[in-house]
Coordinates of C-alpha atoms and ligand atoms in Angstrom, one line a residue:
M141 CA 49.8 -20.4 25.0
K142 CA 52.0 -22.6 22.1
N143 CA 54.0 -25.0 23.9
N144 CA 57.1 -23.8 23.7
E145 CA 56.1 -20.0 25.4
L146 CA 54.4 -22.6 28.3
F147 CA 58.2 -24.4 28.7
L148 CA 60.0 -21.1 28.6
K149 CA 58.4 -19.9 30.6
A150 CA 57.8 -22.5 33.0
A151 CA 61.5 -22.3 33.2
K152 CA 62.3 -19.2 33.4
K153 CA 59.6 -18.8 36.7
F154 CA 61.2 -22.2 38.3
G155 CA 64.6 -23.2 37.5
T156 CA 65.5 -26.5 36.0
P157 CA 65.2 -29.5 35.7
L158 CA 61.1 -28.8 36.2
Y159 CA 58.2 -31.7 35.7
L160 CA 55.1 -30.1 34.1
Y161 CA 52.3 -31.7 34.5
D162 CA 50.2 -30.6 31.7
L163 CA 46.4 -30.5 32.9
R164 CA 44.3 -30.3 30.2
I165 CA 46.1 -33.3 28.2
V166 CA 45.1 -35.9 31.2
E167 CA 41.2 -34.5 31.6
E168 CA 41.6 -35.5 27.5
R169 CA 43.4 -38.6 27.9
I170 CA 40.5 -39.7 31.5
K171 CA 38.0 -38.6 28.8
K172 CA 39.2 -41.4 26.3
V173 CA 39.3 -43.8 28.1
E174 CA 35.8 -43.0 29.5
D175 CA 34.8 -42.5 26.3
A176 CA 36.5 -46.5 25.2
L177 CA 34.6 -48.0 28.1
K178 CA 31.5 -46.4 27.9
N179 CA 29.2 -49.6 26.6
V180 CA 30.5 -51.3 29.8
E181 CA 30.1 -50.8 33.6
H182 CA 33.5 -50.1 34.9
K183 CA 35.9 -47.9 37.4
V184 CA 38.2 -46.5 36.6
F185 CA 41.6 -47.3 39.5
F186 CA 44.5 -44.4 39.1
A187 CA 48.0 -46.9 39.3
F188 CA 49.5 -45.1 42.1
K189 CA 53.1 -46.4 41.5
S190 CA 52.9 -44.2 38.2
N191 CA 52.6 -40.8 39.4
S192 CA 52.3 -39.6 43.4
N193 CA 52.8 -36.3 43.5
V194 CA 49.5 -35.5 46.1
H195 CA 48.1 -32.5 43.6
I196 CA 48.3 -34.8 40.8
L197 CA 46.5 -37.4 43.1
K198 CA 43.5 -35.3 44.2
F199 CA 43.6 -34.9 40.6
M200 CA 42.2 -38.1 39.7
K201 CA 40.2 -38.0 43.1
K202 CA 38.1 -34.9 41.3
M203 CA 37.9 -37.2 38.2
H204 CA 36.4 -40.0 40.0
L205 CA 38.4 -42.4 40.1
G206 CA 39.9 -44.2 42.4
A207 CA 42.6 -45.7 43.9
D208 CA 45.4 -47.8 43.1
I209 CA 48.5 -49.1 45.5
V210 CA 50.6 -51.2 45.8
S211 CA 52.4 -50.2 49.4
L212 CA 51.3 -49.4 52.5
N213 CA 52.3 -45.7 52.2
E214 CA 50.6 -45.5 48.9
Y215 CA 47.7 -46.7 50.2
K216 CA 48.6 -43.7 53.9
M217 CA 49.2 -41.2 50.6
A218 CA 45.3 -41.9 48.8
K219 CA 43.8 -41.8 52.3
Y220 CA 45.7 -38.3 52.3
A221 CA 45.4 -37.0 49.0
G222 CA 41.1 -38.1 50.4
F223 CA 40.5 -41.2 48.5
K224 CA 38.1 -43.8 51.2
P225 CA 38.5 -46.7 52.6
N226 CA 36.3 -48.2 50.0
E227 CA 37.8 -46.7 46.6
I228 CA 41.2 -48.4 47.5
I229 CA 42.1 -51.4 45.5
V230 CA 45.6 -53.0 46.9
N231 CA 48.0 -54.7 44.6
G232 CA 51.4 -56.4 44.9
N233 CA 52.9 -59.6 46.0
G234 CA 54.7 -60.8 49.0
K235 CA 52.3 -58.7 51.0
K236 CA 53.4 -59.2 54.7
V237 CA 50.4 -60.5 57.6
E238 CA 50.5 -57.0 59.4
E239 CA 49.6 -55.2 56.5
L240 CA 46.9 -57.7 55.7
I241 CA 45.6 -57.7 58.5
Y242 CA 46.0 -53.0 58.4
Y243 CA 44.2 -53.9 55.7
S244 CA 41.2 -55.3 57.0
K245 CA 41.0 -53.2 59.7
E246 CA 40.6 -50.5 57.6
D247 CA 38.3 -51.8 55.2
V248 CA 39.4 -51.4 51.9
A249 CA 37.6 -51.9 48.8
C250 CA 39.7 -55.0 48.1
V251 CA 43.2 -56.4 48.4
N252 CA 44.3 -58.4 45.3
V253 CA 45.8 -61.8 46.6
D254 CA 48.8 -62.8 44.2
S255 CA 49.7 -66.4 45.4
K256 CA 48.2 -69.8 47.7
E257 CA 50.6 -68.4 49.8
E258 CA 49.2 -65.2 50.9
I259 CA 45.6 -66.5 51.0
E260 CA 46.7 -69.7 54.1
K261 CA 49.3 -66.3 55.6
V262 CA 45.8 -63.9 56.3
P263 CA 45.3 -64.8 60.2
K264 CA 42.2 -66.6 60.6
D265 CA 39.9 -64.2 62.5
V266 CA 41.1 -61.7 59.8
S267 CA 38.0 -60.4 57.5
L268 CA 39.4 -59.4 53.8
R269 CA 36.8 -58.7 50.3
V270 CA 40.0 -60.1 48.4
A271 CA 40.1 -60.6 43.9
L272 CA 42.5 -63.3 43.4
R273 CA 45.6 -62.1 40.4
I274 CA 45.5 -64.8 37.4
N275 CA 48.5 -65.6 35.7
P276 CA 47.4 -66.2 32.8
N277 CA 50.8 -67.0 30.7
V278 CA 49.9 -64.7 27.9
D279 CA 52.8 -62.3 26.3
A280 CA 51.6 -58.9 26.3
K281 CA 54.4 -58.6 23.6
T282 CA 56.0 -55.6 25.2
H283 CA 59.9 -55.2 27.7
P284 CA 61.0 -57.9 29.3
H285 CA 60.8 -56.2 33.0
I286 CA 57.5 -54.6 32.2
S287 CA 55.3 -57.9 31.4
T288 CA 53.9 -59.7 35.0
G289 CA 51.8 -62.0 32.8
L290 CA 54.0 -65.2 31.6
K291 CA 54.9 -68.1 33.6
E292 CA 57.6 -67.2 34.6
N293 CA 56.6 -63.9 36.5
K294 CA 56.3 -63.0 39.8
F295 CA 52.5 -62.9 39.3
G296 CA 50.0 -63.5 40.5
I297 CA 48.4 -67.6 40.4
S298 CA 48.3 -69.6 36.5
L299 CA 44.9 -71.1 36.2
E300 CA 45.9 -73.9 36.4
D301 CA 46.5 -74.3 40.3
A302 CA 43.7 -71.5 41.2
K303 CA 40.7 -73.9 40.3
D304 CA 41.5 -76.0 43.4
V305 CA 41.9 -72.1 45.0
V306 CA 38.4 -70.4 44.2
H307 CA 36.7 -73.7 46.0
S308 CA 38.7 -73.6 49.3
F309 CA 37.9 -69.8 50.4
P310 CA 39.3 -69.8 53.7
S311 CA 36.0 -68.8 55.2
N312 CA 37.1 -65.2 56.4
L313 CA 38.1 -64.5 53.2
R314 CA 35.4 -63.0 50.8
L315 CA 35.9 -64.2 47.4
V316 CA 34.6 -61.0 44.9
G317 CA 36.5 -60.9 41.3
L318 CA 39.3 -61.7 39.2
H319 CA 43.0 -59.9 38.8
C320 CA 45.0 -59.4 35.6
H321 CA 47.4 -57.4 34.8
I322 CA 49.8 -58.8 32.0
G323 CA 52.2 -55.8 32.2
S324 CA 52.8 -52.8 31.0
Q325 CA 52.8 -50.0 27.3
I326 CA 50.5 -52.5 26.6
T327 CA 49.8 -51.0 22.1
D328 CA 48.8 -53.9 20.6
V329 CA 44.9 -55.3 21.6
S330 CA 45.2 -58.9 20.6
P331 CA 47.2 -59.9 24.9
F332 CA 43.8 -58.5 26.5
V333 CA 41.6 -61.1 23.9
E334 CA 43.5 -63.7 24.7
A335 CA 43.7 -62.6 28.6
I336 CA 40.3 -61.4 28.9
E337 CA 39.1 -64.9 27.1
S338 CA 40.7 -66.8 28.9
L339 CA 39.2 -64.9 32.8
K340 CA 36.0 -65.6 30.4
K341 CA 36.8 -69.7 30.4
F342 CA 37.9 -69.9 33.9
V343 CA 35.2 -67.9 35.7
T344 CA 32.4 -69.9 33.3
E345 CA 33.5 -73.4 33.9
Q346 CA 34.2 -73.2 37.7
N347 CA 30.7 -71.4 38.3
L348 CA 32.3 -68.7 40.1
K349 CA 29.4 -65.5 40.7
L350 CA 31.6 -62.8 41.4
D351 CA 30.6 -58.9 42.3
F352 CA 33.5 -57.5 39.5
I353 CA 36.4 -58.5 37.2
N354 CA 39.6 -56.7 37.5
I355 CA 41.5 -56.5 34.5
G356 CA 44.6 -54.6 34.7
G357 CA 46.7 -51.7 33.7
G358 CA 48.7 -51.9 30.6
W359 CA 47.7 -49.5 28.2
G360 CA 50.8 -48.6 25.3
I361 CA 51.4 -45.1 25.0
D362 CA 53.0 -43.2 21.5
Y363 CA 56.4 -42.7 22.4
L364 CA 58.0 -42.6 19.6
K365 CA 55.5 -39.6 17.6
N366 CA 54.6 -42.9 14.6
G367 CA 51.2 -42.4 15.9
N368 CA 51.2 -46.4 17.0
E369 CA 49.4 -46.3 20.6
M370 CA 46.9 -49.0 22.3
D371 CA 44.3 -48.6 19.2
L372 CA 41.2 -47.3 21.7
G373 CA 38.4 -48.2 17.9
K374 CA 40.4 -51.7 18.1
Y375 CA 39.8 -51.8 22.1
K376 CA 35.8 -50.8 21.9
Q377 CA 36.0 -53.2 19.1
E378 CA 37.4 -56.0 20.4
V379 CA 37.8 -55.9 23.6
V380 CA 34.7 -54.5 25.1
P381 CA 32.3 -57.1 23.4
L382 CA 34.8 -59.5 25.8
L383 CA 33.8 -57.3 28.9
K384 CA 30.1 -57.3 28.5
S385 CA 30.2 -60.9 28.1
F386 CA 30.9 -61.4 31.7
D387 CA 27.7 -59.6 33.5
L388 CA 29.8 -58.3 36.0
P389 CA 31.4 -54.2 36.1
I390 CA 34.4 -54.1 35.6
Y391 CA 38.0 -52.8 37.4
L392 CA 41.0 -50.7 35.3
E393 CA 44.0 -49.9 37.1
L394 CA 45.5 -47.4 34.9
G395 CA 48.5 -45.2 35.1
R396 CA 50.1 -44.7 32.3
Y397 CA 48.2 -44.2 29.6
I398 CA 46.9 -41.3 31.4
I399 CA 49.4 -38.8 33.4
A400 CA 52.4 -39.9 30.6
P401 CA 51.5 -37.5 27.8
A402 CA 50.9 -34.8 29.8
G403 CA 54.1 -34.4 31.8
F404 CA 57.2 -32.9 30.3
L405 CA 61.0 -32.8 31.9
I406 CA 62.7 -29.1 30.7
A407 CA 65.7 -29.3 31.6
R408 CA 68.9 -27.1 30.8
V409 CA 71.6 -27.6 28.4
T410 CA 75.5 -27.2 30.4
E411 CA 78.0 -28.9 27.3
V412 CA 77.9 -30.0 23.8
K413 CA 81.0 -32.3 23.4
K414 CA 82.3 -32.7 20.1
T415 CA 84.9 -35.8 20.2
A416 CA 86.2 -37.8 16.7
F417 CA 83.3 -40.2 17.6
K418 CA 80.3 -38.9 18.5
N419 CA 78.9 -35.3 19.8
F420 CA 77.0 -35.2 23.1
I421 CA 74.7 -32.8 24.3
V422 CA 74.6 -32.7 28.5
L423 CA 71.8 -32.3 29.9
D424 CA 70.8 -30.9 33.8
T425 CA 69.0 -33.6 34.0
S426 CA 69.9 -38.2 34.1
M427 CA 69.1 -40.9 35.3
S428 CA 68.4 -39.6 39.0
G429 CA 65.5 -37.5 37.2
L430 CA 64.1 -40.2 34.9
L431 CA 65.4 -43.9 35.2
R432 CA 63.3 -44.9 31.5
P433 CA 66.0 -44.8 29.1
S434 CA 68.8 -46.2 31.4
L435 CA 66.6 -48.9 33.1
Y436 CA 64.7 -50.0 30.1
G437 CA 66.2 -48.2 26.9
A438 CA 63.1 -46.5 27.0
Y439 CA 62.7 -43.7 23.6
H440 CA 60.9 -40.9 25.1
H441 CA 60.7 -37.7 22.2
V442 CA 63.6 -35.5 23.2
E443 CA 63.4 -31.7 21.8
F444 CA 65.3 -28.4 22.6
L445 CA 64.1 -25.3 21.7
S446 CA 67.2 -24.2 19.3
N447 CA 67.9 -22.8 16.5
G448 CA 71.2 -24.3 15.5
E449 CA 72.2 -26.0 11.8
K450 CA 71.3 -30.0 12.6
I451 CA 73.4 -32.4 14.7
T452 CA 73.4 -35.8 15.4
A453 CA 74.1 -36.0 19.7
D454 CA 73.8 -38.6 22.1
I455 CA 71.4 -37.0 25.0
V456 CA 73.3 -37.4 28.4
G457 CA 72.8 -36.5 31.8
R458 CA 75.8 -35.5 34.4
V459 CA 76.0 -39.1 36.3
C460 CA 78.9 -40.4 36.3
E461 CA 77.7 -43.6 34.5
T462 CA 77.7 -44.8 30.5
G463 CA 74.2 -45.6 31.4
D464 CA 73.3 -42.4 31.6
T465 CA 71.9 -42.0 28.4
L466 CA 68.9 -40.4 28.1
A467 CA 68.0 -40.2 24.3
K468 CA 71.2 -41.4 22.1
K469 CA 71.4 -41.2 18.0
R470 CA 69.1 -37.9 18.0
K471 CA 69.0 -35.2 14.8
V472 CA 68.0 -32.2 17.2
P473 CA 69.6 -28.5 15.7
Q474 CA 72.9 -27.4 18.4
P475 CA 71.2 -26.1 21.1
K476 CA 73.7 -23.2 23.0
V477 CA 75.0 -24.1 26.4
G478 CA 71.6 -22.9 28.3
D479 CA 69.2 -23.5 25.7
I480 CA 65.7 -25.3 26.6
G481 CA 65.3 -29.1 25.8
I482 CA 62.5 -31.3 26.7
I483 CA 62.1 -34.4 27.3
Y484 CA 58.8 -36.0 26.5
D485 CA 55.5 -38.7 28.0
V486 CA 57.5 -38.6 31.6
G487 CA 54.6 -37.4 33.4
A488 CA 54.8 -42.0 34.3
Y489 CA 57.6 -43.8 36.6
G490 CA 59.4 -40.5 35.7
Y491 CA 59.7 -38.4 39.6
S492 CA 58.0 -41.9 40.9
M493 CA 61.4 -43.6 40.2
S494 CA 63.7 -40.3 40.2
S495 CA 66.5 -41.2 43.0
N496 CA 68.9 -38.9 44.2
Y497 CA 71.7 -40.9 42.5
N498 CA 74.7 -38.9 42.7
L499 CA 73.2 -36.7 45.5
A500 CA 71.1 -34.9 42.5
L501 CA 68.3 -33.6 43.7
R502 CA 64.5 -33.8 42.5
P503 CA 63.5 -31.8 40.1
A504 CA 60.6 -29.5 40.9
E505 CA 57.2 -30.5 40.0
V506 CA 54.3 -27.7 38.4
A507 CA 51.2 -28.6 36.9
F508 CA 49.5 -26.3 34.5
D509 CA 45.2 -26.5 34.0
G510 CA 45.3 -24.1 30.7
K511 CA 46.1 -20.7 32.9
N512 CA 48.1 -21.0 35.8
F513 CA 51.1 -22.4 37.3
Q514 CA 50.3 -24.6 39.9
L515 CA 54.3 -25.3 42.3
I516 CA 53.5 -29.1 43.4
R517 CA 56.0 -29.9 44.7
R518 CA 59.2 -27.9 45.6
R519 CA 62.1 -28.9 44.0
E520 CA 64.4 -30.3 47.0
T521 CA 67.7 -28.9 48.3
F522 CA 70.8 -30.0 50.5
E523 CA 69.5 -29.9 53.6
D524 CA 66.9 -33.1 52.4
L525 CA 69.0 -34.2 51.3
T526 CA 71.4 -34.8 55.1
R527 CA 67.3 -34.9 57.3
L528 CA 67.9 -38.2 57.7
F529 CA 71.2 -38.7 59.3
Ligands
LLP234 N1 47.9 -52.9 38.2 C1 49.4 -53.1 38.2 C2 49.2 -54.2 39.3 C3 50.3 -52.4 37.7 O1 51.4 -53.6 38.2 C4 50.9 -51.4 36.9 C5 52.0 -50.9 36.6 C6 49.8 -50.9 36.9 C7 48.1 -51.9 37.2 C8 49.2 -49.9 36.2 O2 49.9 -50.2 34.2 P1 50.5 -49.6 33.6 O3 48.6 -48.7 33.4 O4 50.5 -47.9 33.6 O5 50.6 -49.8 32.6 N2 58.0 -48.4 35.8 C9 57.8 -49.3 34.0 C10 56.3 -49.7 34.4 C11 56.3 -50.8 35.6 C12 55.1 -50.6 35.5 C13 54.5 -51.4 37.0 N3 53.1 -51.9 37.2 C14 58.4 -48.4 33.1 O6 59.0 -46.9 33.7 O7 57.4 -48.3 32.2

């Protein structure tokens, strides 16, 4: 089925707005990751925050990925999806003592500790396998809100401070690895080279005996449709040899690279408004359905299944905020009311960051496996909105 037919069929069958995930694309992306890393022993953990639909998570498990979680609820969801504690890595800053105790009882694979304060927080009778999250002070050259490896960012511990920490670990905590995640939507390999080189130097100088190195996630995708995404050829050439030099298994925590391009937000046009200054195409989704453009000024490719004359328009939602703009100044065929618009690359940080702002109902989610559609989350209803009162 051609993509446009697929979008039309899905919209007809399930209504709009609708998140559609093409599982064939997920498989392709995982293959690309595996191919890039085939010369080094590794394990990929799926970053739940990017997409936590349990059906998607089960699919990731089927594809042999582990789970990277950042909250107790993500942990519970991982178990609910069928992941075993030894396939789950716990991330996040500012963890609560009771959470650390919980993870210890569960015997999770590893907790990435974010600070010396967190290490001190673990009660002495609580044992955990931990990896220390290093903040290598590397510029990931990405949006400031999704950069995490600079010294002014709240994450991790500096290499300077880590020198003392690694040699004074309390006996109830076993330091099994180093962790480092420098940011997200990174398309240039050089920040990875820089970060991994400094980890390597640290491991050598401090003479650390570890079980693995976890280099986090962050691989960027081609939102702009100009062919510029994480260059895996370059990654193989420049990063993989560095990873091999540790002579240890390498862990990765990938979200966006795997799932973003597989997701499409299908919406219908509710109005085409023309003013003396601008044209607006209004959709039946909004910043409540997809927050990235409003929050980061993020670019998502948009297409309309229309054949009108080309116009230049801002594509907006119906939320009462000027910031509710999904795309700016796009040259598109002028749609008619009821036509379908497709927002691309929303599989990661799309539904997972959606909200009920303006009491918008969250969209339905559907997976397509090449043959069949499966409704993997029903559309919210008004009753869902009143449930907690
Ligand atoms: N590991 C850690 C510790 C992380 O904090 C993240 C993402 C990942 C792995 C996965 O990164 P990825 O491979 O997906 O780039 N909401 C933002 C992205 C925030 C990313 C937060 N951490 C966005 O929509 O662009």
